[in-house]
CSV table of C-alpha atoms and ligand atoms in Angstrom, one decimal:
chain,number,residue,atom,x,y,z
A,1,MET,CA,-4.8,-23.7,-15.6
A,2,GLY,CA,-7.9,-24.4,-17.6
A,3,PHE,CA,-11.4,-23.2,-16.8
A,4,ALA,CA,-12.6,-26.4,-15.2
A,5,THR,CA,-9.5,-26.7,-13.0
A,6,ASN,CA,-9.8,-23.2,-11.8
A,7,ALA,CA,-13.5,-23.7,-11.1
A,8,ILE,CA,-12.6,-26.6,-8.8
A,9,HIS,CA,-9.5,-25.4,-7.2
A,10,VAL,CA,-9.2,-21.5,-7.0
A,11,GLY,CA,-10.3,-20.4,-3.6
A,12,GLN,CA,-11.0,-24.0,-2.6
A,13,GLU,CA,-7.7,-25.0,-1.0
A,14,PRO,CA,-8.0,-27.7,1.7
A,15,ASP,CA,-8.6,-26.3,5.2
A,16,PRO,CA,-5.2,-25.5,6.7
A,17,ALA,CA,-6.4,-26.3,10.2
A,18,THR,CA,-7.6,-29.9,9.6
A,19,GLY,CA,-6.8,-30.8,6.0
A,20,ALA,CA,-10.5,-31.1,5.1
A,21,ILE,CA,-10.6,-31.2,1.3
A,22,VAL,CA,-13.7,-29.0,1.5
A,23,ALA,CA,-13.3,-26.0,3.8
A,24,PRO,CA,-15.9,-25.8,6.6
A,25,ILE,CA,-18.9,-23.5,6.7
A,26,TYR,CA,-17.8,-20.7,9.1
A,27,GLN,CA,-21.3,-20.3,10.7
A,28,THR,CA,-20.3,-17.6,13.1
A,29,SER,CA,-21.2,-13.9,13.3
A,30,THR,CA,-18.0,-12.7,15.1
A,31,TYR,CA,-14.4,-13.5,15.5
A,32,VAL,CA,-12.4,-13.3,18.7
A,33,ASN,CA,-9.5,-10.8,19.0
A,34,GLU,CA,-6.3,-12.3,20.3
A,35,GLU,CA,-5.6,-8.9,21.8
A,36,LEU,CA,-6.8,-5.4,21.2
A,37,GLY,CA,-6.4,-4.6,17.5
A,38,LYS,CA,-5.1,-8.1,16.6
A,39,ASN,CA,-7.2,-10.8,14.9
A,40,LYS,CA,-6.7,-13.5,12.3
A,41,GLY,CA,-8.0,-11.4,9.4
A,42,TYR,CA,-11.7,-11.5,10.2
A,43,ASP,CA,-13.7,-9.5,12.8
A,44,TYR,CA,-17.4,-9.6,11.9
A,45,ALA,CA,-19.3,-11.7,9.3
A,46,ARG,CA,-21.1,-8.7,7.7
A,47,THR,CA,-17.6,-7.3,6.8
A,48,SER,CA,-16.3,-10.6,5.5
A,49,HIS,CA,-15.8,-14.3,6.3
A,50,PRO,CA,-13.8,-17.2,4.9
A,51,ASN,CA,-16.6,-18.7,2.8
A,52,ARG,CA,-17.3,-15.4,1.1
A,53,LYS,CA,-13.6,-14.7,0.5
A,54,ALA,CA,-13.2,-18.2,-1.1
A,55,LEU,CA,-16.1,-17.7,-3.4
A,56,GLU,CA,-15.0,-14.2,-4.4
A,57,ARG,CA,-11.6,-15.5,-5.4
A,58,THR,CA,-13.2,-18.3,-7.6
A,59,VAL,CA,-15.6,-15.9,-9.4
A,60,ALA,CA,-12.9,-13.2,-10.0
A,61,LYS,CA,-10.7,-15.9,-11.5
A,62,LEU,CA,-13.3,-17.4,-13.8
A,63,GLU,CA,-14.4,-13.9,-15.1
A,64,GLY,CA,-10.8,-12.8,-15.5
A,65,GLY,CA,-11.3,-9.8,-13.1
A,66,HIS,CA,-9.1,-8.1,-10.6
A,67,SER,CA,-11.5,-8.9,-7.8
A,68,ALA,CA,-15.1,-9.9,-7.0
A,69,TYR,CA,-17.6,-9.3,-4.3
A,70,VAL,CA,-20.6,-11.6,-3.6
A,71,PHE,CA,-24.0,-10.4,-2.5
A,72,THR,CA,-27.2,-11.8,-1.1
A,73,SER,CA,-28.8,-11.7,-4.5
A,74,GLY,CA,-28.1,-10.6,-8.1
A,75,MET,CA,-30.2,-7.5,-7.4
A,76,ALA,CA,-28.2,-6.6,-4.3
A,77,GLY,CA,-25.0,-6.7,-6.5
A,78,ILE,CA,-26.6,-4.7,-9.3
A,79,ASP,CA,-27.8,-2.1,-6.8
A,80,ALA,CA,-24.2,-1.8,-5.5
A,81,VAL,CA,-23.0,-1.2,-9.0
A,82,PHE,CA,-25.4,1.7,-9.6
A,83,ARG,CA,-24.3,3.2,-6.2
A,84,LEU,CA,-20.9,3.8,-7.8
A,85,LEU,CA,-22.7,6.7,-9.5
A,86,ARG,CA,-23.6,10.2,-8.2
A,87,PRO,CA,-26.9,12.1,-8.4
A,88,GLY,CA,-27.1,13.7,-11.8
A,89,ASP,CA,-25.3,10.8,-13.5
A,90,HIS,CA,-27.0,9.1,-16.5
A,91,VAL,CA,-27.1,5.4,-17.3
A,92,VAL,CA,-27.9,3.8,-20.7
A,93,LEU,CA,-29.3,0.3,-20.3
A,94,SER,CA,-30.3,-2.5,-22.6
A,95,GLU,CA,-34.1,-2.1,-23.1
A,96,ALA,CA,-34.9,-5.7,-22.5
A,97,VAL,CA,-33.2,-6.0,-19.1
A,98,TYR,CA,-34.4,-8.3,-16.4
A,99,GLY,CA,-37.6,-6.8,-14.9
A,100,GLY,CA,-36.1,-6.4,-11.5
A,101,VAL,CA,-33.4,-4.1,-12.9
A,102,PHE,CA,-36.1,-2.1,-14.6
A,103,ARG,CA,-38.0,-1.8,-11.3
A,104,LEU,CA,-34.8,-0.9,-9.3
A,105,SER,CA,-33.9,1.8,-11.7
A,106,THR,CA,-37.2,3.4,-12.6
A,107,GLN,CA,-39.0,3.1,-9.3
A,108,LEU,CA,-36.2,3.4,-6.7
A,109,LEU,CA,-32.9,4.8,-7.9
A,110,VAL,CA,-34.5,7.7,-9.9
A,111,HIS,CA,-35.5,9.1,-6.6
A,112,PHE,CA,-31.9,9.5,-5.7
A,113,GLY,CA,-31.1,11.6,-8.8
A,114,LEU,CA,-29.9,9.0,-11.2
A,115,GLU,CA,-31.2,9.1,-14.8
A,116,PHE,CA,-31.8,6.0,-16.9
A,117,SER,CA,-32.4,5.5,-20.6
A,118,PHE,CA,-33.5,2.2,-22.1
A,119,VAL,CA,-32.1,1.6,-25.5
A,120,ASP,CA,-31.9,-1.2,-28.1
A,121,THR,CA,-28.2,-1.9,-27.4
A,122,SER,CA,-28.0,-4.4,-30.3
A,123,MET,CA,-27.8,-1.2,-32.4
A,124,VAL,CA,-24.6,0.7,-32.0
A,125,GLU,CA,-25.9,3.9,-33.5
A,126,ALA,CA,-28.9,3.9,-31.2
A,127,VAL,CA,-26.6,3.7,-28.2
A,128,ARG,CA,-24.3,6.5,-29.6
A,129,MET,CA,-27.3,8.7,-30.1
A,130,SER,CA,-28.6,8.1,-26.5
A,131,LEU,CA,-25.4,9.3,-24.8
A,132,ARG,CA,-25.5,12.6,-22.9
A,133,PRO,CA,-22.7,14.7,-21.5
A,134,ASN,CA,-23.6,13.2,-18.1
A,135,THR,CA,-23.7,9.5,-19.2
A,136,LYS,CA,-21.4,7.6,-16.9
A,137,MET,CA,-22.4,4.0,-17.4
A,138,LEU,CA,-23.5,1.6,-20.1
A,139,TYR,CA,-25.4,-1.3,-18.5
A,140,LEU,CA,-25.7,-4.3,-20.9
A,141,GLU,CA,-27.6,-7.5,-20.6
A,142,THR,CA,-26.6,-10.0,-23.3
A,143,PRO,CA,-28.3,-12.1,-24.3
A,144,ALA,CA,-31.2,-10.1,-22.9
A,145,ASN,CA,-34.0,-11.4,-20.8
A,146,PRO,CA,-36.3,-12.7,-22.3
A,147,THR,CA,-36.0,-11.6,-25.9
A,148,MET,CA,-32.4,-13.1,-26.3
A,149,SER,CA,-31.4,-10.0,-28.2
A,150,VAL,CA,-27.5,-9.9,-28.3
A,151,THR,CA,-25.4,-6.8,-27.8
A,152,ASP,CA,-21.9,-6.6,-29.4
A,153,ILE,CA,-19.9,-6.0,-26.2
A,154,ALA,CA,-16.6,-5.1,-27.9
A,155,ALA,CA,-18.4,-2.5,-30.1
A,156,MET,CA,-20.1,-1.0,-27.0
A,157,CYS,CA,-16.8,-0.8,-25.2
A,158,LYS,CA,-15.3,1.1,-28.1
A,159,VAL,CA,-18.2,3.6,-28.1
A,160,ALA,CA,-17.9,3.9,-24.3
A,161,GLY,CA,-14.1,4.2,-24.4
A,162,GLU,CA,-14.4,7.4,-26.6
A,163,ARG,CA,-16.3,9.1,-23.7
A,164,ASN,CA,-14.7,7.5,-20.6
A,165,ILE,CA,-18.0,5.6,-19.8
A,166,THR,CA,-18.0,2.6,-17.5
A,167,VAL,CA,-19.3,-0.6,-19.2
A,168,ALA,CA,-21.1,-3.1,-16.9
A,169,VAL,CA,-22.3,-6.4,-18.3
A,170,ASP,CA,-24.8,-8.8,-16.8
A,171,ASN,CA,-23.4,-12.3,-17.7
A,172,THR,CA,-26.0,-14.3,-15.9
A,173,PHE,CA,-27.5,-16.0,-19.0
A,174,LEU,CA,-24.2,-17.5,-20.2
A,175,SER,CA,-21.8,-17.7,-17.3
A,176,PRO,CA,-18.1,-17.2,-17.7
A,177,TYR,CA,-17.9,-20.6,-19.4
A,178,LEU,CA,-19.7,-19.3,-22.4
A,179,GLN,CA,-18.9,-15.6,-22.4
A,180,ARG,CA,-16.2,-13.5,-20.8
A,181,PRO,CA,-17.1,-9.8,-21.1
A,182,ILE,CA,-13.9,-8.5,-19.5
A,183,GLU,CA,-11.8,-10.0,-22.3
A,184,LEU,CA,-14.1,-8.0,-24.7
A,185,GLY,CA,-13.3,-4.7,-22.8
A,186,ALA,CA,-16.0,-4.5,-20.1
A,187,HIS,CA,-15.0,-2.9,-16.8
A,188,ILE,CA,-17.6,-4.6,-14.6
A,189,VAL,CA,-19.4,-8.0,-14.8
A,190,VAL,CA,-22.5,-8.8,-12.7
A,191,HIS,CA,-24.2,-12.1,-12.1
A,192,SER,CA,-27.2,-13.5,-10.5
A,193,MET,CA,-25.4,-16.5,-9.0
A,194,THR,CA,-28.8,-17.8,-8.2
A,195,LYS,CA,-28.7,-19.1,-11.8
A,196,TYR,CA,-25.9,-21.0,-13.6
A,197,LEU,CA,-23.0,-20.3,-11.2
A,198,ASN,CA,-24.8,-22.1,-8.4
A,199,GLY,CA,-26.8,-24.2,-10.8
A,200,HIS,CA,-28.9,-26.2,-8.4
A,201,SER,CA,-31.8,-23.8,-7.5
A,202,ASP,CA,-31.0,-24.0,-3.8
A,203,ALA,CA,-29.5,-20.6,-3.0
A,204,THR,CA,-29.7,-17.0,-4.1
A,205,GLY,CA,-26.6,-14.9,-4.6
A,206,GLY,CA,-25.1,-12.1,-6.7
A,207,ALA,CA,-21.6,-11.3,-7.8
A,208,VAL,CA,-19.9,-8.1,-9.0
A,209,VAL,CA,-16.5,-8.6,-10.7
A,210,LEU,CA,-14.3,-5.6,-11.0
A,211,THR,CA,-11.3,-4.8,-13.2
A,212,ARG,CA,-10.3,-1.5,-11.6
A,213,PRO,CA,-8.9,-1.4,-8.0
A,214,GLU,CA,-10.7,1.9,-7.3
A,215,ASP,CA,-14.1,0.4,-8.2
A,216,ALA,CA,-13.3,-2.7,-6.1
A,217,GLU,CA,-12.6,-0.5,-3.1
A,218,LYS,CA,-15.9,1.3,-3.5
A,219,ILE,CA,-17.9,-1.9,-4.0
A,220,TYR,CA,-16.5,-3.4,-0.9
A,221,PHE,CA,-17.3,-0.2,1.0
A,222,ILE,CA,-20.9,-0.4,-0.2
A,223,GLN,CA,-21.2,-4.0,0.6
A,224,ARG,CA,-19.9,-3.8,4.2
A,225,SER,CA,-21.7,-0.5,4.8
A,226,ALA,CA,-25.1,-1.8,3.5
A,227,GLY,CA,-24.6,-5.3,4.9
A,228,SER,CA,-25.4,-7.0,1.6
A,229,GLY,CA,-22.7,-9.6,1.5
A,230,LEU,CA,-23.6,-13.3,1.1
A,231,ALA,CA,-23.9,-15.5,4.2
A,232,PRO,CA,-21.5,-18.4,4.9
A,233,MET,CA,-24.0,-21.2,4.1
A,234,ASP,CA,-25.0,-19.7,0.8
A,235,CYS,CA,-21.4,-19.0,-0.2
A,236,PHE,CA,-20.6,-22.7,0.6
A,237,LEU,CA,-23.5,-23.9,-1.6
A,238,VAL,CA,-22.5,-21.6,-4.5
A,239,SER,CA,-18.9,-22.7,-4.2
A,240,ARG,CA,-20.0,-26.3,-4.4
A,241,GLY,CA,-22.1,-25.6,-7.4
A,242,ILE,CA,-19.4,-23.7,-9.3
A,243,LYS,CA,-17.1,-26.8,-9.2
A,244,THR,CA,-19.3,-28.4,-11.9
A,245,LEU,CA,-19.9,-25.3,-13.9
A,246,ALA,CA,-17.9,-26.4,-16.9
A,247,VAL,CA,-19.6,-29.8,-17.3
A,248,ARG,CA,-23.0,-28.4,-16.6
A,249,MET,CA,-22.6,-25.6,-19.2
A,250,LEU,CA,-21.5,-28.1,-21.9
A,251,GLN,CA,-24.6,-30.2,-21.4
A,252,HIS,CA,-26.9,-27.1,-21.0
A,253,ASN,CA,-25.5,-25.8,-24.3
A,254,ALA,CA,-26.0,-29.1,-26.1
A,255,ASN,CA,-29.5,-29.5,-24.8
A,256,GLY,CA,-30.3,-25.8,-25.6
A,257,ILE,CA,-29.3,-26.2,-29.3
A,258,THR,CA,-31.3,-29.4,-29.7
A,259,VAL,CA,-34.5,-28.0,-28.1
A,260,ALA,CA,-34.3,-24.7,-30.0
A,261,ARG,CA,-34.0,-26.5,-33.3
A,262,HIS,CA,-36.9,-28.8,-32.4
A,263,LEU,CA,-39.2,-25.9,-31.4
A,264,ASP,CA,-38.2,-23.9,-34.5
A,265,ALA,CA,-39.5,-26.7,-36.7
A,266,HIS,CA,-42.7,-27.2,-34.6
A,267,PRO,CA,-45.9,-26.2,-36.4
A,268,LYS,CA,-47.5,-24.8,-33.1
A,269,VAL,CA,-44.6,-22.5,-32.4
A,270,ARG,CA,-44.7,-19.1,-34.2
A,271,LYS,CA,-41.2,-18.0,-33.5
A,272,VAL,CA,-38.1,-19.1,-31.6
A,273,TYR,CA,-35.7,-16.5,-30.1
A,274,TYR,CA,-32.3,-18.1,-29.6
A,275,PRO,CA,-28.9,-16.7,-30.6
A,276,GLY,CA,-27.8,-20.2,-31.9
A,277,LEU,CA,-30.4,-20.1,-34.7
A,278,PRO,CA,-29.2,-18.6,-38.0
A,279,SER,CA,-32.5,-16.7,-38.1
A,280,HIS,CA,-31.6,-14.7,-35.0
A,281,PRO,CA,-30.8,-11.1,-35.9
A,282,GLN,CA,-27.5,-11.1,-34.1
A,283,HIS,CA,-26.5,-14.7,-34.8
A,284,GLU,CA,-23.1,-13.6,-36.1
A,285,VAL,CA,-22.3,-11.4,-33.2
A,286,ALA,CA,-23.3,-14.2,-30.8
A,287,ARG,CA,-21.0,-16.7,-32.7
A,288,ARG,CA,-18.1,-14.2,-32.4
A,289,GLN,CA,-18.4,-13.3,-28.7
A,290,GLN,CA,-19.9,-16.4,-27.1
A,291,LYS,CA,-18.4,-19.9,-26.9
A,292,GLY,CA,-21.9,-21.3,-27.4
A,293,PRO,CA,-25.5,-20.1,-27.6
A,294,GLY,CA,-26.4,-21.4,-24.2
A,295,ALA,CA,-29.6,-22.9,-22.9
A,296,MET,CA,-31.9,-19.9,-22.6
A,297,LEU,CA,-34.6,-19.4,-25.3
A,298,SER,CA,-38.0,-17.9,-25.7
A,299,PHE,CA,-40.8,-18.9,-28.1
A,300,ASP,CA,-44.0,-17.3,-29.1
A,301,LEU,CA,-47.3,-19.3,-28.9
A,302,GLY,CA,-49.4,-16.4,-30.2
A,303,SER,CA,-51.6,-15.6,-27.2
A,304,VAL,CA,-51.7,-15.8,-23.4
A,305,ASP,CA,-54.4,-18.5,-23.7
A,306,ALA,CA,-52.3,-20.7,-25.9
A,307,ALA,CA,-49.3,-20.2,-23.5
A,308,ARG,CA,-51.5,-21.0,-20.5
A,309,ARG,CA,-52.7,-24.3,-22.0
A,310,PHE,CA,-49.1,-25.2,-22.8
A,311,LEU,CA,-47.8,-24.3,-19.3
A,312,ASN,CA,-50.6,-26.1,-17.5
A,313,HIS,CA,-49.9,-29.4,-19.3
A,314,LEU,CA,-46.2,-29.6,-18.7
A,315,GLN,CA,-45.3,-32.6,-16.5
A,316,LEU,CA,-41.5,-32.8,-16.3
A,317,CYS,CA,-40.6,-29.1,-16.9
A,318,SER,CA,-41.5,-26.8,-14.0
A,319,LEU,CA,-43.5,-23.6,-14.3
A,320,ALA,CA,-41.3,-21.4,-12.1
A,321,GLU,CA,-39.4,-18.1,-11.9
A,322,SER,CA,-35.7,-18.3,-12.2
A,323,LEU,CA,-33.4,-20.1,-14.6
A,324,GLY,CA,-30.0,-21.8,-14.9
A,325,GLY,CA,-30.7,-24.8,-12.7
A,326,VAL,CA,-30.1,-28.4,-13.6
A,327,GLU,CA,-33.9,-28.8,-14.0
A,328,THR,CA,-35.8,-27.3,-17.0
A,329,LEU,CA,-37.8,-24.3,-15.9
A,330,VAL,CA,-40.4,-22.5,-17.9
A,331,SER,CA,-42.0,-19.1,-17.3
A,332,LEU,CA,-44.3,-16.6,-18.9
A,333,PRO,CA,-42.3,-13.3,-18.7
A,334,ALA,CA,-45.2,-10.9,-19.3
A,335,LEU,CA,-47.0,-12.2,-16.2
A,336,MET,CA,-44.0,-13.3,-14.1
A,337,THR,CA,-40.4,-12.0,-14.4
A,338,HIS,CA,-41.4,-8.9,-16.4
A,339,ALA,CA,-44.7,-8.1,-14.8
A,340,SER,CA,-43.2,-4.9,-13.3
A,341,MET,CA,-42.7,-3.5,-16.8
A,342,PRO,CA,-45.5,-1.3,-18.1
A,343,PRO,CA,-47.4,-3.1,-20.9
A,344,GLU,CA,-46.4,-0.5,-23.6
A,345,VAL,CA,-42.7,-1.0,-22.7
A,346,ARG,CA,-43.1,-4.8,-22.9
A,347,GLU,CA,-44.8,-4.5,-26.3
A,348,ARG,CA,-42.0,-2.2,-27.6
A,349,VAL,CA,-39.2,-4.6,-26.6
A,350,GLY,CA,-41.1,-7.7,-27.9
A,351,ILE,CA,-42.3,-9.3,-24.7
A,352,THR,CA,-45.7,-10.5,-26.0
A,353,GLU,CA,-48.3,-12.2,-23.8
A,354,GLY,CA,-47.7,-15.5,-25.6
A,355,LEU,CA,-43.9,-15.4,-25.2
A,356,VAL,CA,-42.7,-18.4,-23.2
A,357,ARG,CA,-39.2,-18.5,-21.7
A,358,LEU,CA,-37.4,-21.8,-21.4
A,359,SER,CA,-34.3,-22.5,-19.3
A,360,VAL,CA,-33.3,-25.8,-20.7
A,361,GLY,CA,-32.0,-28.1,-18.0
A,362,ILE,CA,-29.6,-31.0,-18.2
A,363,GLU,CA,-32.1,-33.8,-18.0
A,364,ASP,CA,-32.0,-36.3,-20.9
A,365,MET,CA,-32.8,-34.4,-24.0
A,366,GLU,CA,-35.4,-36.9,-25.2
A,367,ASP,CA,-37.4,-36.5,-22.0
A,368,ILE,CA,-37.4,-32.7,-22.2
A,369,ILE,CA,-38.5,-32.8,-25.8
A,370,ALA,CA,-41.2,-35.4,-25.2
A,371,ASP,CA,-42.7,-33.2,-22.4
A,372,LEU,CA,-42.7,-30.1,-24.5
A,373,ASP,CA,-44.3,-32.0,-27.4
A,374,GLN,CA,-47.1,-33.4,-25.3
A,375,ALA,CA,-47.9,-30.0,-23.8
A,376,LEU,CA,-47.8,-28.4,-27.3
A,377,LEU,CA,-50.6,-30.8,-28.3
A,378,HIS,CA,-52.9,-28.7,-26.1
A,379,VAL,CA,-52.1,-25.4,-27.8
B,401,PLP,C1,-30.4,-11.7,-16.1
B,401,PLP,C2,-30.7,-11.5,-14.6
B,401,PLP,N1,-30.0,-10.6,-13.9
B,401,PLP,C3,-30.2,-10.4,-12.6
B,401,PLP,C4,-31.2,-11.1,-12.0
B,401,PLP,C5,-31.5,-10.8,-10.5
B,401,PLP,O1,-30.9,-11.8,-9.7
B,401,PLP,P1,-31.5,-12.3,-8.3
B,401,PLP,O2,-32.8,-12.9,-8.5
B,401,PLP,O3,-30.5,-13.3,-7.8
B,401,PLP,O4,-31.6,-11.1,-7.4
B,401,PLP,C6,-32.0,-12.0,-12.7
B,401,PLP,C7,-33.0,-12.8,-12.0
B,401,PLP,O5,-33.8,-13.5,-12.6
B,401,PLP,C8,-31.7,-12.2,-14.0
B,401,PLP,O6,-32.4,-13.1,-14.8
C-alpha cells in the first residue's frame, strides 16, 4: 500500500465490538481480569492501552521500522533512547540540536555518567574525528533546529557501521512523508509528534521507532517502568492527525518553497537558511535524501531589535514555540527554543539574535506572504 493509504488504515481498523469506523477512546486506567491471570491483552493503562497500540502500529509502518513506542512528549521519547546507554558511554550529537535535547544531555544525563560531544555532523570527517573508543551512539537531527544544517544520514551510518555505533535520527522536521532515515541505514528514529505527525497543535507526543527487537524490548521496558507512555486521548488525537499527513506535507512543502524563495529575494532579509535553496551548503545532500525541502526555514534580520519589530507586527502568523501545525508559527530561537544554550554555543552554531524561525503553515500562500511582507516593512 502507498504512504497515504497506510497513514489512514494501518492501526486504524474499525472497532471489532461495534463496527465504529473510528475506534473509541479507551479512557480507562485499568482492565478487568476474567479470572486470575487471564485478561484481554491489557491490564493497566501505564503499561499499554488500545489507542497507544494503534498509534504505535501506524508510526512504525510509516517509518518502516520493526516497532514503535509513543511517549508523553518528544523529550520523553528522546530521554528513553539515551537510557539505552550505560554510564561511561559516549554520544556524538549534531551541534545544532533542539535546545531541549541540549539541556537534557548537558544538565541532566551527564550526572548519570553519560558523555556528550556536539559536532557539526554535516562534516563527515568532523564526526569521524570525534569518535572515542566508548562512543555508542550518533544522535542526528536533520535538518537541524534552527539552522537547517543537513546531515548525510547514509554517510553517517557508514561511519557508525565501521564501529558498531547506534545511529538515532530525529525526523521531526520532515516527517516520514519527506524523509525515511531507516531506509538510509538508521537504527532508531525519534519524533516530536507534537509537530507534523499530529499537525494540529492540540496535543503533545513523542515517538521512538526501532529496527532491532532487542532495542524495542528495552524501550518498552523503559516506557512502562518510567510511566512515560502517551495517554488515550492524546493517542486518539495524534492518530486522527496522522491520517492527513500526506496531504498536509504536500501543501507544507509547496508553501515552504514559495515562502523561502520570496524571503531570499527580499531586501530586508540578510540570509535565508532552507535546504531547498541552491545556496544552502548541503542542498545536494538534501535533494538526495529528502523527498522535499519541507516547510521549516530560518532567516536573519541582522539584530534582535529588527527581529522584535518584525515579530511584533505579524498579524496572521503567530509568535509561538513549536512548529509543524497547520497554522504558520514564528519564533526567535535565541530567546525561545534555544534559550537554554549558552550564548557562546549559540554563536558557534549560527543561532544569532536576529535569526527568526518560521514553520510555514498550510494557509493560502498569498496570505502568509502578505503578512510577512507587511511585518518586514517595520524592520
Ligand atoms: C526537532 C525537535 N525534536 C524534539 C523536540 C521535543 O519535542 P516535545 O516538545 O514534543 O517534547 C522538539 C520540540 O520542539 C523539536 O523541535
